[in-house]
Amino acid sequence: MSNKIKFHNFTLLINEKKIITKSNKEIKLNSVERNILSLLIQNPTVIFTKEEIHNHSWCKEIKCHSSVVPQAISLLRKKLSMHGLEPIETVKGKGYKAAHLVQDQSMGMYSALVLFLSIISILILEYPVSNLGNEKLTSFKFKKINNNIVTTSASNKFDTSKLKLEDNVKYFINNQNNFISISACKLKNNICTNVYNAIYFKKESTPIKMADLISNVKFDDDMDLLLVKKDKLTSLSAEIQLRSLNNKKYNGELFINFDLEKTNNNAYFSKKTTYIKESGYSGGFGYASVNKITPIKNKNHHKYLIKKIDDDNLLSLRFQFGMVKNSKMTYAYNLLSGPREKQSYSYSYPISKNISYYFNDEMNISYIAYKHT
């Protein structure tokens, strides 16, 4: 089989796992995406079922259901559509096939119009996006509600009037439209000895009973915070419970790890892994990325610019060790399956040595994490 397959307005390089567009743009693919695309475009008149695509595109060692096929194709379409490529057609009730390249007399004018609008969109949207990070950077604040509660300027309002708080516990609350996060630290002599993180998914209109959420804060007495001993390779870790205000049967766990390596006085390289288990997913799934983290000096709190620098140019490399079994109970999966930004800002609120509360503006997620060797 030839390594090079030409199809309409791009060329697929099988061995290199990449696409070269007519304008000489390079698009990296993972193995599954390469396999799906090569199957369809080499058989342009054939309609393939989910099962046929699954059997061809996934290694036999990876046990997963054919339900992963639509998800994989959706992500592949998003990646290619950014470059004006639409090579996959859905045949309702049957499966998928290679799409026809439609050409007519108006195509030249249409393409010119699309190009013009695209350029205008970039000029209008991309410049403000770059400034949006700066705007968030200067306007973001951690807000102290009282001696026990800290929130963020990005949080929606919430009622704290009837809360029963532990004197030796500091609470961190971040209320967003589709979730509310509750984090807490148990303090002993102003040192954080135990950590709690929870995210409650919700609808924007869902009433929040803050007293119930605060009463759910429980600390693991067996937790041993292994802190940094040497200024070499360190990790930043967080464990977050997942719950839903609209579905009491739902539960899950989210694990976040950054392996940090200091490159100089001003930057770090980081390998980030995220792993999730939840009720609607049989097994678990995760994401991996390589980032450059640059600290930004500020007198009020620590700020970090996080830039994804993956060699394979994937914004988020997803690993699946299972399958979706109930899409109504995959809140984290649905939230994290969307497109990801190439850069984001994180803000940290120091609690005690090597332990901080972090807020990231990519999805407005927040949690307490600690550094350890």
CSV table of C-alpha atoms in Angstrom, one decimal:
chain,number,residue,atom,x,y,z
A,1,MET,CA,0.0,0.0,0.0
A,2,SER,CA,1.3,3.4,-0.9
A,3,ASN,CA,2.4,5.7,1.9
A,4,LYS,CA,0.9,8.7,0.1
A,5,ILE,CA,-2.8,9.0,-0.6
A,6,LYS,CA,-4.2,12.1,-2.5
A,7,PHE,CA,-7.8,12.9,-1.9
A,8,HIS,CA,-9.5,16.1,-3.2
A,9,ASN,CA,-7.7,19.0,-1.5
A,10,PHE,CA,-5.2,17.2,0.7
A,11,THR,CA,-2.7,14.4,0.9
A,12,LEU,CA,-2.6,11.8,3.6
A,13,LEU,CA,0.8,10.4,4.6
A,14,ILE,CA,0.2,7.1,6.2
A,15,ASN,CA,3.5,6.3,7.9
A,16,GLU,CA,4.0,9.9,9.1
A,17,LYS,CA,0.4,10.1,10.4
A,18,LYS,CA,-0.2,13.5,9.0
A,19,ILE,CA,-2.1,15.5,6.3
A,20,ILE,CA,-0.6,18.0,4.0
A,21,THR,CA,-3.2,20.5,2.6
A,22,LYS,CA,-3.0,22.2,-0.8
A,23,SER,CA,-1.7,25.3,1.0
A,24,ASN,CA,1.1,23.2,2.4
A,25,LYS,CA,-0.3,23.2,6.0
A,26,GLU,CA,0.5,20.2,8.1
A,27,ILE,CA,-2.1,18.5,10.3
A,28,LYS,CA,-0.9,15.8,12.8
A,29,LEU,CA,-3.1,12.7,13.3
A,30,ASN,CA,-3.1,10.0,16.0
A,31,SER,CA,-3.2,6.4,14.9
A,32,VAL,CA,-6.9,6.0,15.2
A,33,GLU,CA,-7.6,9.1,13.1
A,34,ARG,CA,-5.1,8.0,10.5
A,35,ASN,CA,-6.7,4.6,10.3
A,36,ILE,CA,-10.3,6.0,10.0
A,37,LEU,CA,-9.3,8.5,7.3
A,38,SER,CA,-7.3,6.0,5.2
A,39,LEU,CA,-10.1,3.4,5.3
A,40,LEU,CA,-12.7,5.9,4.0
A,41,ILE,CA,-10.8,7.8,1.4
A,42,GLN,CA,-9.3,4.6,-0.1
A,43,ASN,CA,-12.8,3.2,-0.5
A,44,PRO,CA,-14.7,6.4,-1.5
A,45,THR,CA,-17.9,4.6,-2.7
A,46,VAL,CA,-18.2,2.3,0.3
A,47,ILE,CA,-20.4,3.0,3.4
A,48,PHE,CA,-18.8,1.6,6.5
A,49,THR,CA,-20.7,0.8,9.7
A,50,LYS,CA,-19.4,1.8,13.1
A,51,GLU,CA,-18.4,-1.8,13.8
A,52,GLU,CA,-16.4,-2.0,10.6
A,53,ILE,CA,-14.6,1.3,11.3
A,54,HIS,CA,-14.0,0.2,14.9
A,55,ASN,CA,-12.5,-3.2,13.9
A,56,HIS,CA,-10.2,-1.5,11.3
A,57,SER,CA,-9.1,1.5,13.3
A,58,TRP,CA,-8.5,0.3,16.9
A,59,CYS,CA,-5.8,-2.1,18.0
A,60,LYS,CA,-7.2,-5.4,19.2
A,61,GLU,CA,-5.4,-5.0,22.5
A,62,ILE,CA,-7.5,-1.9,23.3
A,63,LYS,CA,-10.9,-3.2,24.4
A,64,CYS,CA,-13.6,-0.6,23.7
A,65,HIS,CA,-17.0,-0.6,22.3
A,66,SER,CA,-17.9,0.7,18.8
A,67,SER,CA,-19.7,3.6,20.5
A,68,VAL,CA,-16.3,5.3,20.5
A,69,VAL,CA,-16.4,5.7,16.7
A,70,PRO,CA,-18.8,8.7,16.5
A,71,GLN,CA,-16.8,10.5,19.2
A,72,ALA,CA,-13.5,9.9,17.4
A,73,ILE,CA,-15.0,11.0,14.1
A,74,SER,CA,-16.5,14.1,15.7
A,75,LEU,CA,-13.1,15.1,17.1
A,76,LEU,CA,-11.4,14.4,13.7
A,77,ARG,CA,-14.0,16.5,11.9
A,78,LYS,CA,-13.3,19.4,14.3
A,79,LYS,CA,-9.6,19.2,13.7
A,80,LEU,CA,-9.9,19.1,9.9
A,81,SER,CA,-12.7,21.6,9.6
A,82,MET,CA,-10.3,24.2,11.1
A,83,HIS,CA,-8.4,23.9,7.8
A,84,GLY,CA,-11.5,23.8,5.6
A,85,LEU,CA,-11.4,20.1,5.1
A,86,GLU,CA,-14.7,18.0,5.2
A,87,PRO,CA,-13.7,14.5,4.0
A,88,ILE,CA,-16.2,12.5,6.0
A,89,GLU,CA,-19.9,12.2,5.3
A,90,THR,CA,-22.5,10.6,7.6
A,91,VAL,CA,-25.0,8.3,6.0
A,92,LYS,CA,-28.0,8.4,8.3
A,93,GLY,CA,-28.9,5.0,9.7
A,94,LYS,CA,-26.0,3.3,7.9
A,95,GLY,CA,-22.6,4.7,8.8
A,96,TYR,CA,-19.9,6.8,7.3
A,97,LYS,CA,-18.2,7.3,3.9
A,98,ALA,CA,-15.8,9.6,2.1
A,99,ALA,CA,-17.4,12.8,1.2
A,100,HIS,CA,-17.8,14.1,-2.4
A,101,LEU,CA,-16.0,17.3,-3.4
A,102,VAL,CA,-18.8,19.5,-4.6
A,103,GLN,CA,-17.8,22.0,-7.3
A,104,ASP,CA,-19.9,24.4,-9.4
A,105,GLN,CA,-19.6,27.7,-11.1
A,106,SER,CA,-20.1,29.7,-8.0
A,107,MET,CA,-17.4,27.9,-6.1
A,108,GLY,CA,-14.6,30.4,-6.9
A,109,MET,CA,-16.7,33.3,-5.7
A,110,TYR,CA,-17.9,31.3,-2.7
A,111,SER,CA,-14.3,30.4,-1.7
A,112,ALA,CA,-13.2,34.0,-2.0
A,113,LEU,CA,-16.1,35.1,0.2
A,114,VAL,CA,-15.3,32.4,2.8
A,115,LEU,CA,-11.6,33.4,2.7
A,116,PHE,CA,-12.5,37.1,3.1
A,117,LEU,CA,-14.9,36.4,6.0
A,118,SER,CA,-12.3,34.1,7.6
A,119,ILE,CA,-9.7,36.8,7.5
A,120,ILE,CA,-12.1,39.4,8.9
A,121,SER,CA,-13.1,36.9,11.6
A,122,ILE,CA,-9.4,36.4,12.6
A,123,LEU,CA,-8.7,40.1,12.6
A,124,ILE,CA,-11.8,40.8,14.7
A,125,LEU,CA,-11.7,37.8,17.0
A,126,GLU,CA,-8.1,36.7,17.4
A,127,TYR,CA,-6.7,40.0,18.6
A,128,PRO,CA,-9.3,40.4,21.3
A,129,VAL,CA,-8.7,36.8,22.3
A,130,SER,CA,-5.0,37.5,22.9
A,131,ASN,CA,-5.9,40.6,24.9
A,132,LEU,CA,-8.6,38.7,26.8
A,133,GLY,CA,-5.9,36.8,28.6
A,134,ASN,CA,-4.3,40.0,29.6
A,135,GLU,CA,-7.6,41.4,30.7
A,136,LYS,CA,-8.3,38.4,32.9
A,137,LEU,CA,-4.8,38.6,34.2
A,138,THR,CA,-5.2,42.1,35.5
A,139,SER,CA,-8.9,41.9,36.6
A,140,PHE,CA,-8.9,38.5,38.3
A,141,LYS,CA,-8.8,38.5,42.1
A,142,PHE,CA,-9.2,36.1,45.0
A,143,LYS,CA,-11.9,37.5,47.3
A,144,LYS,CA,-12.0,37.0,51.0
A,145,ILE,CA,-15.6,36.8,52.2
A,146,ASN,CA,-14.7,36.2,55.8
A,147,ASN,CA,-11.9,34.6,57.8
A,148,ASN,CA,-13.0,31.1,56.6
A,149,ILE,CA,-14.2,31.6,53.1
A,150,VAL,CA,-12.3,32.6,49.9
A,151,THR,CA,-13.9,32.9,46.5
A,152,THR,CA,-12.8,34.4,43.1
A,153,SER,CA,-13.9,37.4,41.1
A,154,ALA,CA,-14.9,35.0,38.3
A,155,SER,CA,-17.4,33.2,40.6
A,156,ASN,CA,-21.2,33.8,40.6
A,157,LYS,CA,-22.7,34.9,43.9
A,158,PHE,CA,-23.8,32.4,46.6
A,159,ASP,CA,-25.4,32.7,50.0
A,160,THR,CA,-23.1,32.2,53.1
A,161,SER,CA,-25.5,33.6,55.7
A,162,LYS,CA,-26.5,30.3,57.3
A,163,LEU,CA,-23.4,28.3,57.1
A,164,LYS,CA,-21.9,26.4,60.0
A,165,LEU,CA,-18.1,26.6,59.5
A,166,GLU,CA,-15.3,24.8,61.4
A,167,ASP,CA,-12.9,27.3,62.9
A,168,ASN,CA,-9.8,25.3,61.8
A,169,VAL,CA,-11.0,24.9,58.2
A,170,LYS,CA,-10.5,27.3,55.3
A,171,TYR,CA,-13.1,26.9,52.5
A,172,PHE,CA,-12.7,27.9,48.9
A,173,ILE,CA,-15.9,28.2,46.8
A,174,ASN,CA,-16.2,28.8,43.0
A,175,ASN,CA,-19.7,29.0,41.6
A,176,GLN,CA,-20.0,28.7,37.8
A,177,ASN,CA,-23.0,28.3,35.6
A,178,ASN,CA,-22.7,24.6,35.1
A,179,PHE,CA,-20.8,23.5,38.2
A,180,ILE,CA,-19.9,24.7,41.7
A,181,SER,CA,-16.6,23.6,43.3
A,182,ILE,CA,-16.0,23.3,47.0
A,183,SER,CA,-12.4,23.0,48.3
A,184,ALA,CA,-11.2,23.0,51.9
A,185,CYS,CA,-8.0,22.8,54.0
A,186,LYS,CA,-7.9,21.6,57.6
A,187,LEU,CA,-5.4,23.8,59.4
A,188,LYS,CA,-3.1,23.1,62.3
A,189,ASN,CA,-0.9,25.9,63.5
A,190,ASN,CA,-1.7,27.7,60.2
A,191,ILE,CA,-0.4,24.6,58.2
A,192,CYS,CA,-2.7,22.7,55.9
A,193,THR,CA,-2.7,19.1,57.0
A,194,ASN,CA,-5.7,17.7,55.0
A,195,VAL,CA,-7.2,18.6,51.7
A,196,TYR,CA,-10.8,18.3,50.3
A,197,ASN,CA,-11.9,19.0,46.7
A,198,ALA,CA,-15.4,18.4,45.1
A,199,ILE,CA,-17.1,19.6,42.0
A,200,TYR,CA,-20.9,19.5,41.8
A,201,PHE,CA,-22.2,19.6,38.2
A,202,LYS,CA,-25.5,21.5,37.9
A,203,LYS,CA,-27.8,23.4,35.6
A,204,GLU,CA,-27.6,27.2,35.7
A,205,SER,CA,-31.1,27.4,37.2
A,206,THR,CA,-30.5,24.7,39.9
A,207,PRO,CA,-30.9,26.1,43.4
A,208,ILE,CA,-27.8,25.7,45.6
A,209,LYS,CA,-28.1,24.6,49.2
A,210,MET,CA,-24.8,25.8,50.4
A,211,ALA,CA,-25.3,24.4,53.9
A,212,ASP,CA,-25.6,20.9,52.5
A,213,LEU,CA,-22.5,21.2,50.4
A,214,ILE,CA,-20.4,22.5,53.3
A,215,SER,CA,-21.7,19.7,55.5
A,216,ASN,CA,-20.4,17.2,52.9
A,217,VAL,CA,-16.8,18.4,53.5
A,218,LYS,CA,-15.1,15.4,55.0
A,219,PHE,CA,-11.3,15.0,55.4
A,220,ASP,CA,-9.4,11.8,55.0
A,221,ASP,CA,-7.4,11.4,58.2
A,222,ASP,CA,-5.1,8.9,56.5
A,223,MET,CA,-4.0,11.5,54.0
A,224,ASP,CA,-0.2,12.0,54.0
A,225,LEU,CA,0.9,15.1,52.2
A,226,LEU,CA,4.4,14.2,50.9
A,227,LEU,CA,5.9,17.6,50.3
A,228,VAL,CA,8.9,18.7,48.2
A,229,LYS,CA,12.2,17.7,49.6
A,230,LYS,CA,14.5,18.7,46.8
A,231,ASP,CA,14.3,21.5,44.2
A,232,LYS,CA,14.5,19.1,41.2
A,233,LEU,CA,11.6,17.2,39.5
A,234,THR,CA,8.5,17.8,41.5
A,235,SER,CA,4.8,17.0,40.9
A,236,LEU,CA,1.7,19.1,41.5
A,237,SER,CA,-1.3,16.8,42.3
A,238,ALA,CA,-5.0,17.1,43.1
A,239,GLU,CA,-7.8,14.7,43.7
A,240,ILE,CA,-11.4,15.9,43.1
A,241,GLN,CA,-14.7,14.2,43.9
A,242,LEU,CA,-17.3,14.6,41.2
A,243,ARG,CA,-21.0,14.9,42.1
A,244,SER,CA,-24.2,16.3,40.6
A,245,LEU,CA,-26.9,18.5,42.2
A,246,ASN,CA,-29.4,17.2,39.6
A,247,ASN,CA,-28.6,13.4,39.9
A,248,LYS,CA,-27.9,11.9,43.3
A,249,LYS,CA,-26.9,8.6,41.7
A,250,TYR,CA,-24.0,10.2,39.9
A,251,ASN,CA,-20.4,10.2,41.3
A,252,GLY,CA,-16.9,10.1,40.1
A,253,GLU,CA,-13.3,11.2,40.7
A,254,LEU,CA,-10.9,13.5,38.8
A,255,PHE,CA,-7.1,13.2,39.2
A,256,ILE,CA,-4.8,16.0,38.0
A,257,ASN,CA,-1.0,15.7,37.9
A,258,PHE,CA,1.7,18.1,36.7
A,259,ASP,CA,5.2,16.8,36.6
A,260,LEU,CA,7.3,20.0,36.8
A,261,GLU,CA,10.9,20.5,35.7
A,262,LYS,CA,12.5,23.8,36.2
A,263,THR,CA,14.3,25.1,33.1
A,264,ASN,CA,15.6,28.4,34.4
A,265,ASN,CA,14.5,31.0,36.9
A,266,ASN,CA,11.5,32.0,34.9
A,267,ALA,CA,9.9,28.9,33.4
A,268,TYR,CA,9.0,25.2,33.9
A,269,PHE,CA,8.3,22.4,31.5
A,270,SER,CA,5.3,20.4,32.6
A,271,LYS,CA,3.7,17.1,31.6
A,272,LYS,CA,0.1,17.2,32.6
A,273,THR,CA,-2.1,14.2,32.9
A,274,THR,CA,-5.8,14.2,33.8
A,275,TYR,CA,-7.7,11.0,34.6
A,276,ILE,CA,-11.4,10.7,35.2
A,277,LYS,CA,-13.8,8.0,36.5
A,278,GLU,CA,-17.5,8.6,36.5
A,279,SER,CA,-20.8,6.8,36.7
A,280,GLY,CA,-21.7,6.9,33.0
A,281,TYR,CA,-18.3,5.6,31.8
A,282,SER,CA,-17.2,2.0,32.1
A,283,GLY,CA,-13.6,2.2,33.1
A,284,GLY,CA,-11.8,5.5,32.9
A,285,PHE,CA,-10.5,8.1,30.5
A,286,GLY,CA,-7.8,10.8,30.5
A,287,TYR,CA,-5.9,13.5,28.8
A,288,ALA,CA,-2.2,14.3,28.4
A,289,SER,CA,-0.4,17.5,27.3
A,290,VAL,CA,3.1,19.0,27.5
A,291,ASN,CA,3.2,22.6,28.6
A,292,LYS,CA,5.5,25.5,29.2
A,293,ILE,CA,4.6,27.3,32.4
A,294,THR,CA,5.9,30.9,32.9
A,295,PRO,CA,5.4,32.6,36.3
A,296,ILE,CA,4.1,36.2,36.1
A,297,LYS,CA,5.0,38.5,38.9
A,298,ASN,CA,2.1,40.1,40.8
A,299,LYS,CA,1.9,41.6,44.3
A,300,ASN,CA,-1.6,40.2,45.0
A,301,HIS,CA,-1.2,36.5,44.0
A,302,HIS,CA,0.8,34.1,41.9
A,303,LYS,CA,0.0,33.9,38.2
A,304,TYR,CA,1.1,31.5,35.5
A,305,LEU,CA,0.9,31.4,31.7
A,306,ILE,CA,0.3,27.8,30.6
A,307,LYS,CA,1.2,27.2,27.0
A,308,LYS,CA,0.7,23.8,25.3
A,309,ILE,CA,3.8,22.8,23.4
A,310,ASP,CA,2.9,19.2,22.4
A,311,ASP,CA,5.3,17.9,19.8
A,312,ASP,CA,2.4,16.2,18.0
A,313,ASN,CA,0.5,19.5,17.9
A,314,LEU,CA,-2.5,17.9,19.6
A,315,LEU,CA,-4.3,20.3,21.9
A,316,SER,CA,-5.5,17.4,24.1
A,317,LEU,CA,-4.4,13.8,23.6
A,318,ARG,CA,-7.2,11.6,24.9
A,319,PHE,CA,-6.8,8.1,26.3
A,320,GLN,CA,-9.8,5.9,26.8
A,321,PHE,CA,-9.7,2.8,28.9
A,322,GLY,CA,-13.4,1.9,28.7
A,323,MET,CA,-16.5,3.3,27.0
A,324,VAL,CA,-19.5,5.5,27.5
A,325,LYS,CA,-22.4,3.3,28.8
A,326,ASN,CA,-24.8,6.1,29.9
A,327,SER,CA,-24.4,9.5,28.2
A,328,LYS,CA,-26.8,11.0,30.7
A,329,MET,CA,-24.2,10.4,33.5
A,330,THR,CA,-21.0,11.5,31.8
A,331,TYR,CA,-20.8,15.1,33.0
A,332,ALA,CA,-17.0,15.3,33.0
A,333,TYR,CA,-16.7,13.5,29.7
A,334,ASN,CA,-19.1,15.9,28.0
A,335,LEU,CA,-17.4,19.0,29.5
A,336,LEU,CA,-13.9,17.9,28.6
A,337,SER,CA,-14.7,16.6,25.1
A,338,GLY,CA,-15.0,20.2,23.6
A,339,PRO,CA,-12.2,22.1,21.9
A,340,ARG,CA,-9.3,23.3,24.0
A,341,GLU,CA,-7.3,26.4,24.0
A,342,LYS,CA,-3.6,26.5,23.3
A,343,GLN,CA,-2.9,28.7,26.2
A,344,SER,CA,-4.5,29.6,29.5
A,345,TYR,CA,-3.8,31.4,32.7
A,346,SER,CA,-3.7,29.9,36.2
A,347,TYR,CA,-3.8,31.8,39.4
A,348,SER,CA,-2.7,30.4,42.8
A,349,TYR,CA,-3.6,31.4,46.3
A,350,PRO,CA,-0.9,30.1,48.8
A,351,ILE,CA,-2.4,28.3,51.8
A,352,SER,CA,0.8,26.9,53.4
A,353,LYS,CA,4.1,25.6,52.2
A,354,ASN,CA,3.8,23.8,48.9
A,355,ILE,CA,-0.1,23.8,49.1
A,356,SER,CA,-2.2,26.3,47.1
A,357,TYR,CA,-5.6,26.9,45.7
A,358,TYR,CA,-5.6,27.1,41.9
A,359,PHE,CA,-8.0,28.7,39.5
A,360,ASN,CA,-7.6,28.1,35.7
A,361,ASP,CA,-9.4,30.4,33.2
A,362,GLU,CA,-9.7,27.8,30.4
A,363,MET,CA,-12.8,26.3,32.0
A,364,ASN,CA,-12.9,28.3,35.3
A,365,ILE,CA,-12.1,25.1,37.2
A,366,SER,CA,-10.5,25.4,40.6
A,367,TYR,CA,-9.0,23.1,43.2
A,368,ILE,CA,-6.4,22.7,46.0
A,369,ALA,CA,-3.2,21.0,44.9
A,370,TYR,CA,0.1,20.3,46.6
A,371,LYS,CA,3.6,19.9,45.4
A,372,HIS,CA,5.5,16.8,46.2
A,373,THR,CA,8.6,14.9,45.0
